[in-house]
């Protein structure tokens, strides 16, 4: 039995944030029905493509789902959609605020159709506030959240993070919100409408950067491969490349000084605490790199690891995906047709064991009659999840 066995999700979202939320729920065993317009999800056009012409991006985000096509501008399909809402537990959408409302399904109407529905709306800036009507993509929210201003080469300029964290973070928040709302529904019997914003998500994960902005007058700018506060905590040149060292305590710094045979560092006032080391991180970086100048990356990592100093190689994406630990953890898997893809980041006893490929457009339209013949979810006994 899977974690979300018996939970039905209507996923009418597109591209990344919403589909990823739906895929997380599908990986946990929910019955996820992907509802596409006749034009289809734009992500189907994003490469690279398989030999059969399928978008690998779309397949990654929509595995394990059923697929149907509905045109919500058509009255008959709007009625079918309304009936599906009444027979589902969760709805995911990532239209701009107001679009679903204008199609006849504002939050209060969704909850009228199904008082037990957990409806989650993911948008660029949320349903309230002065920017609510503005469209947003990952790049826009990375720039406006402040994240871009602290990412990039030491001293700037700011750059975009290499993956679409502006979509991934709200997708994770949305999945957490859905699970918490389903738990609450088990107690109250009622559903709710959840407002998730890409902008909110990125601002909320600024952690130490935000605390510096709120509580100090320090200049905040990119610090390259190094932490802006702790040191040594970053990338360091060695004889034949670069390695990472992450030291954020006095005890670990003492281990580093010992393994690199630099006892003088422990008597140097510039390195007396993590805060002092952070203020003098450039000088410390030069000293560490001087100590490692004649050491290969393999030798450096072996010596540091043996001394209990957190360290690691700087891997390319293909190197990371083929690393023995990646493979041992099952992070790269094959779907039944041989398509190589990524597993989820969390596996539980309730996670699906084998992934079903993403559906073709309208692949499961023939199941619509069966779903609509079921009792509405409001008729399900109270107390069920």
PDB file of C-alpha atoms in Angstrom, residues 9-172:
ATOM      1  CA  UNK A   9      -5.413  14.560  -7.643  1.00  0.00           C
ATOM      2  CA  UNK A  10      -6.534  16.692 -10.575  1.00  0.00           C
ATOM      3  CA  UNK A  11      -3.360  18.223 -12.006  1.00  0.00           C
ATOM      4  CA  UNK A  12      -4.324  20.939 -14.477  1.00  0.00           C
ATOM      5  CA  UNK A  13      -0.963  22.696 -14.198  1.00  0.00           C
ATOM      6  CA  UNK A  14       1.658  23.205 -16.861  1.00  0.00           C
ATOM      7  CA  UNK A  15       5.418  23.263 -17.381  1.00  0.00           C
ATOM      8  CA  UNK A  16       7.281  22.877 -14.052  1.00  0.00           C
ATOM      9  CA  UNK A  17       6.091  24.023 -10.602  1.00  0.00           C
ATOM     10  CA  UNK A  18       2.600  22.505 -10.675  1.00  0.00           C
ATOM     11  CA  UNK A  19       3.553  19.338 -12.562  1.00  0.00           C
ATOM     12  CA  UNK A  20       6.437  18.701 -10.147  1.00  0.00           C
ATOM     13  CA  UNK A  21       4.052  19.022  -7.193  1.00  0.00           C
ATOM     14  CA  UNK A  22       1.708  16.551  -8.899  1.00  0.00           C
ATOM     15  CA  UNK A  23       4.560  14.168  -9.664  1.00  0.00           C
ATOM     16  CA  UNK A  24       5.680  14.170  -6.037  1.00  0.00           C
ATOM     17  CA  UNK A  25       2.147  13.147  -5.047  1.00  0.00           C
ATOM     18  CA  UNK A  26       2.086  10.494  -7.804  1.00  0.00           C
ATOM     19  CA  UNK A  27       5.414   9.113  -6.546  1.00  0.00           C
ATOM     20  CA  UNK A  28       3.726   8.754  -3.147  1.00  0.00           C
ATOM     21  CA  UNK A  29       0.926   6.733  -4.682  1.00  0.00           C
ATOM     22  CA  UNK A  30      -1.810   9.264  -5.400  1.00  0.00           C
ATOM     23  CA  UNK A  31      -3.979   8.746  -8.476  1.00  0.00           C
ATOM     24  CA  UNK A  32      -2.995  11.869 -10.437  1.00  0.00           C
ATOM     25  CA  UNK A  33      -5.083  12.850 -13.450  1.00  0.00           C
ATOM     26  CA  UNK A  34      -3.302  15.346 -15.669  1.00  0.00           C
ATOM     27  CA  UNK A  35      -5.896  17.594 -17.294  1.00  0.00           C
ATOM     28  CA  UNK A  36      -4.612  19.269 -20.462  1.00  0.00           C
ATOM     29  CA  UNK A  37      -6.219  21.675 -22.873  1.00  0.00           C
ATOM     30  CA  UNK A  38      -6.450  20.625 -26.523  1.00  0.00           C
ATOM     31  CA  UNK A  39      -3.214  22.592 -27.114  1.00  0.00           C
ATOM     32  CA  UNK A  40      -1.415  20.460 -24.516  1.00  0.00           C
ATOM     33  CA  UNK A  41       1.185  21.288 -21.901  1.00  0.00           C
ATOM     34  CA  UNK A  42       3.855  23.646 -23.284  1.00  0.00           C
ATOM     35  CA  UNK A  43       6.464  21.409 -21.643  1.00  0.00           C
ATOM     36  CA  UNK A  44       5.823  18.787 -24.331  1.00  0.00           C
ATOM     37  CA  UNK A  45       7.764  21.099 -26.662  1.00  0.00           C
ATOM     38  CA  UNK A  46      10.857  21.383 -24.418  1.00  0.00           C
ATOM     39  CA  UNK A  47      13.905  19.334 -25.408  1.00  0.00           C
ATOM     40  CA  UNK A  48      15.906  17.267 -25.390  1.00  0.00           C
ATOM     41  CA  UNK A  49      13.676  14.643 -26.976  1.00  0.00           C
ATOM     42  CA  UNK A  50      13.645  10.843 -27.033  1.00  0.00           C
ATOM     43  CA  UNK A  51      13.996   8.947 -30.309  1.00  0.00           C
ATOM     44  CA  UNK A  52      10.200   8.709 -30.325  1.00  0.00           C
ATOM     45  CA  UNK A  53       9.931  12.498 -30.138  1.00  0.00           C
ATOM     46  CA  UNK A  54       8.816  12.772 -26.507  1.00  0.00           C
ATOM     47  CA  UNK A  55      10.087  15.630 -24.349  1.00  0.00           C
ATOM     48  CA  UNK A  56      12.409  14.248 -21.675  1.00  0.00           C
ATOM     49  CA  UNK A  57      11.606  17.319 -19.567  1.00  0.00           C
ATOM     50  CA  UNK A  58       7.876  16.566 -19.735  1.00  0.00           C
ATOM     51  CA  UNK A  59       8.435  12.877 -19.011  1.00  0.00           C
ATOM     52  CA  UNK A  60      10.457  13.689 -15.897  1.00  0.00           C
ATOM     53  CA  UNK A  61       7.691  15.872 -14.450  1.00  0.00           C
ATOM     54  CA  UNK A  62       4.617  13.852 -15.407  1.00  0.00           C
ATOM     55  CA  UNK A  63       5.425  10.204 -14.811  1.00  0.00           C
ATOM     56  CA  UNK A  64       2.875   8.098 -12.972  1.00  0.00           C
ATOM     57  CA  UNK A  65      -0.062  10.260 -14.070  1.00  0.00           C
ATOM     58  CA  UNK A  66      -3.180   9.546 -16.096  1.00  0.00           C
ATOM     59  CA  UNK A  67      -3.839  11.976 -18.952  1.00  0.00           C
ATOM     60  CA  UNK A  68      -7.085  13.454 -20.233  1.00  0.00           C
ATOM     61  CA  UNK A  69      -7.960  16.399 -22.474  1.00  0.00           C
ATOM     62  CA  UNK A  70     -10.659  18.924 -21.575  1.00  0.00           C
ATOM     63  CA  UNK A  71     -11.445  22.283 -23.141  1.00  0.00           C
ATOM     64  CA  UNK A  72     -12.690  24.475 -20.290  1.00  0.00           C
ATOM     65  CA  UNK A  73     -13.995  26.991 -22.808  1.00  0.00           C
ATOM     66  CA  UNK A  74     -16.495  24.348 -23.891  1.00  0.00           C
ATOM     67  CA  UNK A  75     -19.622  24.137 -21.667  1.00  0.00           C
ATOM     68  CA  UNK A  76     -19.795  20.348 -21.855  1.00  0.00           C
ATOM     69  CA  UNK A  77     -16.164  19.962 -20.806  1.00  0.00           C
ATOM     70  CA  UNK A  78     -16.614  22.526 -18.028  1.00  0.00           C
ATOM     71  CA  UNK A  79     -19.424  20.346 -16.681  1.00  0.00           C
ATOM     72  CA  UNK A  80     -17.231  17.245 -16.889  1.00  0.00           C
ATOM     73  CA  UNK A  81     -14.486  19.109 -15.076  1.00  0.00           C
ATOM     74  CA  UNK A  82     -16.925  20.212 -12.355  1.00  0.00           C
ATOM     75  CA  UNK A  83     -17.958  16.584 -11.875  1.00  0.00           C
ATOM     76  CA  UNK A  84     -14.322  15.536 -11.623  1.00  0.00           C
ATOM     77  CA  UNK A  85     -13.718  18.215  -8.998  1.00  0.00           C
ATOM     78  CA  UNK A  86     -16.567  16.743  -6.960  1.00  0.00           C
ATOM     79  CA  UNK A  87     -14.927  13.333  -7.182  1.00  0.00           C
ATOM     80  CA  UNK A  88     -11.349  14.316  -6.357  1.00  0.00           C
ATOM     81  CA  UNK A  89      -9.369  15.112  -3.233  1.00  0.00           C
ATOM     82  CA  UNK A  90      -6.800  17.595  -4.547  1.00  0.00           C
ATOM     83  CA  UNK A  91      -6.653  20.123  -7.365  1.00  0.00           C
ATOM     84  CA  UNK A  92      -3.360  21.663  -8.584  1.00  0.00           C
ATOM     85  CA  UNK A  93      -3.301  24.637 -10.943  1.00  0.00           C
ATOM     86  CA  UNK A  94      -0.732  27.262 -11.883  1.00  0.00           C
ATOM     87  CA  UNK A  95      -2.675  29.682 -14.054  1.00  0.00           C
ATOM     88  CA  UNK A  96      -2.215  33.391 -13.511  1.00  0.00           C
ATOM     89  CA  UNK A  97      -4.547  34.488 -10.678  1.00  0.00           C
ATOM     90  CA  UNK A  98      -8.030  35.086 -12.041  1.00  0.00           C
ATOM     91  CA  UNK A  99      -7.820  32.800 -15.096  1.00  0.00           C
ATOM     92  CA  UNK A 100      -9.553  29.836 -13.456  1.00  0.00           C
ATOM     93  CA  UNK A 101     -11.993  32.256 -11.814  1.00  0.00           C
ATOM     94  CA  UNK A 102     -13.006  33.609 -15.241  1.00  0.00           C
ATOM     95  CA  UNK A 103     -13.543  30.063 -16.482  1.00  0.00           C
ATOM     96  CA  UNK A 104     -16.145  29.672 -13.736  1.00  0.00           C
ATOM     97  CA  UNK A 105     -14.092  28.027 -10.993  1.00  0.00           C
ATOM     98  CA  UNK A 106     -12.994  30.570  -8.360  1.00  0.00           C
ATOM     99  CA  UNK A 107     -11.963  29.173  -4.959  1.00  0.00           C
ATOM    100  CA  UNK A 108     -15.429  29.436  -3.429  1.00  0.00           C
ATOM    101  CA  UNK A 109     -16.995  27.594  -6.385  1.00  0.00           C
ATOM    102  CA  UNK A 110     -14.417  24.789  -6.175  1.00  0.00           C
ATOM    103  CA  UNK A 111     -15.223  24.334  -2.499  1.00  0.00           C
ATOM    104  CA  UNK A 112     -18.967  24.518  -3.202  1.00  0.00           C
ATOM    105  CA  UNK A 113     -18.575  21.696  -5.718  1.00  0.00           C
ATOM    106  CA  UNK A 114     -16.529  19.701  -3.210  1.00  0.00           C
ATOM    107  CA  UNK A 115     -16.320  20.940   0.397  1.00  0.00           C
ATOM    108  CA  UNK A 116     -13.560  18.369   1.026  1.00  0.00           C
ATOM    109  CA  UNK A 117     -11.346  19.566  -1.836  1.00  0.00           C
ATOM    110  CA  UNK A 118      -7.763  20.671  -1.195  1.00  0.00           C
ATOM    111  CA  UNK A 119      -7.123  23.157  -4.008  1.00  0.00           C
ATOM    112  CA  UNK A 120      -3.613  24.546  -4.424  1.00  0.00           C
ATOM    113  CA  UNK A 121      -2.884  27.458  -6.760  1.00  0.00           C
ATOM    114  CA  UNK A 122       0.751  28.157  -7.678  1.00  0.00           C
ATOM    115  CA  UNK A 123       1.436  31.532  -9.274  1.00  0.00           C
ATOM    116  CA  UNK A 124       4.267  33.992  -9.689  1.00  0.00           C
ATOM    117  CA  UNK A 125       3.310  36.452  -6.957  1.00  0.00           C
ATOM    118  CA  UNK A 126       0.239  34.976  -5.263  1.00  0.00           C
ATOM    119  CA  UNK A 127      -3.415  35.983  -5.294  1.00  0.00           C
ATOM    120  CA  UNK A 128      -2.933  39.146  -3.229  1.00  0.00           C
ATOM    121  CA  UNK A 129      -0.573  42.120  -3.234  1.00  0.00           C
ATOM    122  CA  UNK A 130       0.330  44.764  -5.839  1.00  0.00           C
ATOM    123  CA  UNK A 131       2.032  42.250  -8.185  1.00  0.00           C
ATOM    124  CA  UNK A 132      -0.704  39.602  -8.093  1.00  0.00           C
ATOM    125  CA  UNK A 133      -1.672  40.116 -11.748  1.00  0.00           C
ATOM    126  CA  UNK A 134       1.868  39.967 -13.111  1.00  0.00           C
ATOM    127  CA  UNK A 135       3.119  36.868 -14.911  1.00  0.00           C
ATOM    128  CA  UNK A 136       6.372  35.361 -13.688  1.00  0.00           C
ATOM    129  CA  UNK A 137       8.931  32.810 -14.682  1.00  0.00           C
ATOM    130  CA  UNK A 138      11.823  31.370 -12.713  1.00  0.00           C
ATOM    131  CA  UNK A 139      14.224  34.038 -13.985  1.00  0.00           C
ATOM    132  CA  UNK A 140      11.913  36.859 -12.895  1.00  0.00           C
ATOM    133  CA  UNK A 141      11.451  35.619  -9.328  1.00  0.00           C
ATOM    134  CA  UNK A 142      15.139  34.761  -8.951  1.00  0.00           C
ATOM    135  CA  UNK A 143      15.914  38.354  -9.865  1.00  0.00           C
ATOM    136  CA  UNK A 144      13.170  39.990  -7.779  1.00  0.00           C
ATOM    137  CA  UNK A 145      13.560  37.816  -4.661  1.00  0.00           C
ATOM    138  CA  UNK A 146      17.162  38.898  -4.098  1.00  0.00           C
ATOM    139  CA  UNK A 147      18.506  35.417  -4.789  1.00  0.00           C
ATOM    140  CA  UNK A 148      20.269  36.467  -7.972  1.00  0.00           C
ATOM    141  CA  UNK A 149      21.985  39.347  -6.155  1.00  0.00           C
ATOM    142  CA  UNK A 150      23.881  36.886  -3.934  1.00  0.00           C
ATOM    143  CA  UNK A 151      24.675  34.294  -6.627  1.00  0.00           C
ATOM    144  CA  UNK A 152      27.669  34.545  -8.908  1.00  0.00           C
ATOM    145  CA  UNK A 153      31.394  35.384  -8.890  1.00  0.00           C
ATOM    146  CA  UNK A 154      32.882  36.967  -5.788  1.00  0.00           C
ATOM    147  CA  UNK A 155      31.790  40.596  -5.739  1.00  0.00           C
ATOM    148  CA  UNK A 156      29.264  40.216  -8.553  1.00  0.00           C
ATOM    149  CA  UNK A 157      27.543  40.570 -10.890  1.00  0.00           C
ATOM    150  CA  UNK A 158      24.631  38.418  -9.791  1.00  0.00           C
ATOM    151  CA  UNK A 159      23.601  35.483 -11.965  1.00  0.00           C
ATOM    152  CA  UNK A 160      20.749  33.007 -12.209  1.00  0.00           C
ATOM    153  CA  UNK A 161      21.040  29.734 -10.275  1.00  0.00           C
ATOM    154  CA  UNK A 162      21.650  26.957 -12.805  1.00  0.00           C
ATOM    155  CA  UNK A 163      18.324  25.173 -12.231  1.00  0.00           C
ATOM    156  CA  UNK A 164      14.801  26.603 -12.002  1.00  0.00           C
ATOM    157  CA  UNK A 165      14.687  26.946  -8.225  1.00  0.00           C
ATOM    158  CA  UNK A 166      11.951  29.547  -8.659  1.00  0.00           C
ATOM    159  CA  UNK A 167       9.703  26.658  -9.734  1.00  0.00           C
ATOM    160  CA  UNK A 168      11.176  23.830  -7.676  1.00  0.00           C
ATOM    161  CA  UNK A 169      10.868  25.576  -4.281  1.00  0.00           C
ATOM    162  CA  UNK A 170       7.136  26.419  -4.643  1.00  0.00           C
ATOM    163  CA  UNK A 171       6.500  22.900  -5.963  1.00  0.00           C
ATOM    164  CA  UNK A 172       7.964  21.472  -2.757  1.00  0.00           C
TER     165      UNK A 172
END
